[in-house]
Amino acid sequence: MIAIPLPGQPVRGSKSGEPIMAVFDLLGRTWAMGILWTLNKHGPSTFRGLQELCGSVSPTVLNKRLKELREAGLVERSENGYRATAMGEELYSMLVPLGAWSQKWAEVIGQK
Amino acid sequence: MIAIPLPGQPVRGSKSGEPIMAVFDLLGRTWAMGILWTLNKHGPSTFRGLQELCGSVSPTVLNKRLKELREAGLVERSENGYRATAMGEELYSMLVPLGAWSQKWAEVIGQK
DNA sequence: CCTCTTGCTACATTATACGTAGCAATGCCT
DNA sequence: AGGCATTGCTACGTATAATGTAGCAAGAGG
């Protein structure tokens, strides 16, 4: 198994070690952005809570993603379950514009 | 093979059909963001040119991603090779802040 | 002790990604 | 026309990742 993507190391998808490529690797795994999105939108959640909020995520993948996100310092465990760290919230805030963009994109694609 | 992720349909990672989930699926595949990033940073590139710029992408994956990105209306073919569409550039502009964030993240992680 | 919830792990199946090889088409150049 | 280089892929075998169902160990509450 390839390691959890961290800056300064070759990652799945790129061998340059550029931080942005580590981010792309980290986020470019099933449910990674979805989990970050959900955690920030709904606040802290338990493992099972996240499973329900995400709807169709298998516990295997959820567990892997949570481990990776925790190791990357974006998610941590609290008394209320998993929650985003300050870094995680910052990253989330950069994903937020994607939400609005995706609506627009949906319209454009739909018109084809 | 699951279809190319489009809004309004269940996608890999989510069955809700929300556009944002389609975006997460589309971008959450190896090299998808990397290609978008490279195309916008270096301008239009040929297939082989992209292969070199990306460094370690296999033609199989590059071809798949390009097909998906074209179908999603983010990339198109021009006389100078592949290039980002207006929509693609817009999406790219939302990824740009990630570049700066990733530098900061690299420092924080590195200090551990 | 029994039951419920939580946070996982096991395992078998399917889907993706990787990497090397190479082919068909086009554009030179002689 | 013949030969060579470049481009945009496709084939194919292997390796890695994701899915989905089942279920177990630990803790809380009665």
XYZ file of C-alpha atoms (C1' of nucleotides) in Angstrom:
284
model
C 0.000 0.000 0.000
C 1.351 3.382 -0.942
C 1.839 5.693 2.006
C -0.495 8.435 3.049
C 0.237 11.347 0.755
C 2.416 13.943 2.389
C 4.245 16.874 0.860
C 7.856 16.326 -0.034
C 7.404 12.748 -1.046
C 6.468 11.044 -4.253
C 2.772 10.330 -4.235
C 0.291 8.409 -6.266
C -0.042 10.457 -9.420
C 3.203 12.405 -9.241
C 6.798 11.859 -8.275
C 7.820 15.488 -8.000
C 7.122 15.887 -4.275
C 5.334 19.192 -4.825
C 2.853 19.831 -2.011
C 0.042 20.525 -4.441
C 0.483 17.061 -5.891
C 0.245 15.536 -2.430
C -3.000 17.442 -1.951
C -4.293 16.165 -5.269
C -3.425 12.646 -4.247
C -4.982 12.980 -0.811
C -8.179 14.532 -2.124
C -8.186 12.383 -5.221
C -9.374 9.292 -3.427
C -12.946 8.167 -3.207
C -14.893 10.052 -0.591
C -11.978 12.173 0.662
C -13.569 15.459 -0.387
C -17.014 14.129 0.408
C -16.024 13.385 3.977
C -14.366 16.752 4.421
C -17.443 18.392 2.975
C -19.844 16.504 5.207
C -17.814 16.980 8.362
C -17.686 20.703 7.876
C -21.271 21.031 6.830
C -22.779 18.961 9.620
C -20.196 19.456 12.321
C -18.576 16.685 14.353
C -19.924 13.218 13.686
C -19.328 9.723 14.938
C -18.125 6.986 12.632
C -21.605 5.586 12.201
C -23.040 9.053 11.893
C -20.702 9.791 9.031
C -21.659 6.524 7.392
C -25.278 7.615 7.369
C -24.606 11.170 6.282
C -22.484 9.963 3.406
C -25.075 7.419 2.468
C -23.171 4.863 0.523
C -19.684 4.744 1.917
C -18.360 1.389 3.019
C -16.784 1.216 6.478
C -13.556 -0.001 4.919
C -13.115 3.105 2.837
C -14.419 5.440 5.503
C -11.895 4.111 7.947
C -9.031 4.435 5.487
C -9.948 7.981 4.548
C -10.309 9.014 8.173
C -6.886 7.600 8.966
C -5.361 9.454 6.045
C -7.111 12.697 6.850
C -6.077 12.439 10.475
C -2.482 11.716 9.560
C -2.590 14.702 7.228
C -3.786 16.864 10.104
C -7.118 17.739 8.547
C -9.388 15.735 10.820
C -9.143 14.796 14.480
C -11.129 12.920 17.081
C -13.001 14.838 19.718
C -15.543 13.964 22.368
C -18.283 14.412 19.814
C -16.621 12.178 17.279
C -14.581 13.144 14.285
C -14.234 16.784 13.410
C -12.219 18.979 11.104
C -9.075 20.655 12.412
C -8.318 24.311 11.745
C -6.350 23.221 8.689
C -9.238 21.043 7.610
C -11.665 23.907 7.910
C -9.386 26.089 5.881
C -9.211 23.489 3.147
C -12.975 23.118 3.286
C -13.418 26.837 2.833
C -11.571 26.466 -0.443
C -13.901 23.739 -1.581
C -17.001 25.778 -0.831
C -16.846 27.797 -4.068
C -16.915 24.483 -5.901
C -20.429 23.999 -4.600
C -21.724 27.080 -6.393
C -19.652 26.337 -9.457
C -21.023 22.812 -9.646
C -24.580 24.162 -9.834
C -23.652 26.324 -12.773
C -21.788 23.468 -14.381
C -24.817 21.236 -13.956
C -26.924 23.741 -15.905
C -24.434 24.089 -18.726
C -23.989 20.341 -19.067
C -27.718 19.798 -18.822
C -28.387 22.119 -21.765
C -26.315 20.053 -24.145
C -17.297 0.575 -15.989
C -19.147 3.327 -14.220
C -20.132 6.239 -16.441
C -18.391 9.551 -16.611
C -19.580 11.521 -13.613
C -22.242 14.042 -14.486
C -24.543 16.024 -12.242
C -27.967 14.596 -11.650
C -26.807 11.012 -11.677
C -25.492 8.696 -9.056
C -21.730 8.710 -9.183
C -18.879 6.774 -7.708
C -18.879 7.859 -4.089
C -22.423 9.149 -3.839
C -25.869 8.243 -5.038
C -27.552 11.538 -4.301
C -27.028 13.115 -7.724
C -25.902 16.398 -6.200
C -23.660 18.263 -8.643
C -20.972 18.758 -6.035
C -20.717 14.997 -5.644
C -20.280 14.593 -9.386
C -17.468 17.125 -9.223
C -15.875 15.237 -6.371
C -16.076 12.037 -8.368
C -14.730 13.630 -11.530
C -11.829 15.300 -9.753
C -11.339 12.399 -7.393
C -9.652 10.216 -9.973
C -5.953 9.887 -10.429
C -4.462 12.780 -12.323
C -7.743 14.588 -12.985
C -6.774 17.684 -10.995
C -3.152 17.290 -12.049
C -4.107 17.443 -15.713
C -6.365 20.423 -15.209
C -3.604 22.115 -13.266
C -0.958 21.423 -15.881
C -3.127 22.401 -18.829
C -3.927 25.747 -17.279
C -0.434 26.421 -16.090
C 1.360 25.565 -19.324
C -1.345 26.325 -21.829
C -2.513 24.002 -24.594
C -0.524 20.808 -24.930
C -0.496 17.769 -27.159
C -1.117 14.318 -25.780
C 2.573 13.512 -25.683
C 3.361 16.932 -24.333
C 1.009 16.377 -21.449
C 2.577 13.022 -20.800
C 5.945 14.683 -20.360
C 4.676 17.589 -18.318
C 2.889 15.248 -15.972
C 5.922 13.060 -15.727
C 4.587 9.725 -14.693
C 1.143 9.383 -16.152
C 0.429 6.304 -18.226
C -1.208 6.856 -21.613
C -4.097 4.662 -20.556
C -5.033 6.906 -17.672
C -4.270 10.117 -19.515
C -6.572 9.110 -22.306
C -9.362 8.148 -19.926
C -9.087 11.376 -17.967
C -9.038 13.473 -21.128
C -12.157 11.734 -22.384
C -13.916 12.354 -19.102
C -12.819 15.956 -18.881
C -13.894 16.563 -22.456
C -17.262 14.961 -21.893
C -17.632 17.108 -18.797
C -16.948 20.195 -20.907
C -13.788 21.197 -19.070
C -11.250 20.381 -21.754
C -11.420 20.510 -25.533
C -9.215 19.872 -28.521
C -7.796 22.776 -30.434
C -5.196 23.203 -33.146
C -2.505 23.384 -30.497
C -3.658 20.256 -28.760
C -5.779 19.897 -25.680
C -6.753 22.985 -23.781
C -9.074 24.032 -21.000
C -12.510 25.402 -21.869
C -13.912 28.503 -20.187
C -15.546 26.229 -17.641
C -12.281 24.406 -17.140
C -10.441 27.645 -16.547
C -13.030 28.683 -14.030
C -12.637 25.432 -12.174
C -8.882 25.815 -12.315
C -9.118 29.272 -10.796
C -10.775 27.640 -7.815
C -7.957 25.176 -7.447
C -5.298 27.880 -7.492
C -5.734 28.821 -3.822
C -5.010 25.199 -3.020
C -1.498 25.774 -4.307
C -0.751 28.383 -1.662
C -2.572 26.435 0.993
C -0.543 23.324 0.205
C 2.692 25.194 0.877
C 1.459 26.227 4.281
C 0.211 22.729 4.950
C 3.597 21.319 3.989
C 5.242 23.503 6.628
C 2.802 22.564 9.354
C 3.097 18.872 8.596
C 6.842 19.136 8.310
C 7.133 20.630 11.805
C 5.544 17.630 13.458
C -26.105 -10.921 32.605
C -28.422 -9.073 28.488
C -28.886 -5.803 24.962
C -27.659 -1.760 22.284
C -24.488 1.215 20.124
C -19.962 2.343 18.368
C -15.812 1.703 15.833
C -14.071 -0.793 13.480
C -11.806 -5.513 10.768
C -12.247 -9.670 7.384
C -13.017 -11.224 3.173
C -14.501 -11.997 -1.391
C -15.686 -9.513 -5.669
C -15.257 -5.862 -8.876
C -13.259 -1.685 -10.633
C -9.150 1.347 -11.374
C -4.520 2.340 -12.204
C 0.140 1.190 -13.869
C 3.599 0.198 -17.265
C 5.361 -1.566 -21.299
C 4.688 -2.497 -26.064
C 3.261 -1.273 -30.261
C 0.003 0.158 -34.149
C -2.366 3.406 -37.484
C -2.258 8.035 -39.250
C 0.017 12.162 -40.560
C 3.830 15.047 -41.876
C 8.181 15.753 -43.266
C 12.518 14.993 -46.270
C 15.012 13.150 -50.045
C 7.597 6.982 -53.984
C 10.211 5.324 -49.856
C 11.839 5.964 -45.377
C 11.812 7.975 -40.912
C 9.875 10.671 -37.007
C 6.058 12.210 -34.369
C 1.412 11.940 -32.568
C -2.534 9.927 -30.497
C -3.754 6.572 -29.001
C -5.107 0.935 -27.902
C -3.850 -3.840 -25.899
C -2.780 -6.429 -22.269
C -1.029 -8.302 -18.114
C -0.167 -7.058 -13.309
C -0.830 -4.442 -9.120
C -3.573 -1.633 -6.218
C -7.947 0.352 -4.562
C -13.004 0.361 -3.739
C -17.362 -2.095 -2.759
C -20.511 -4.584 0.041
C -21.847 -7.777 3.395
C -20.873 -9.890 7.725
C -19.550 -9.749 12.128
C -16.508 -9.016 16.338
C -14.613 -6.540 20.553
C -15.352 -2.867 23.828
C -18.122 0.159 26.460
C -22.640 1.989 28.350
C -27.115 1.281 30.433
C -30.500 -1.383 32.515
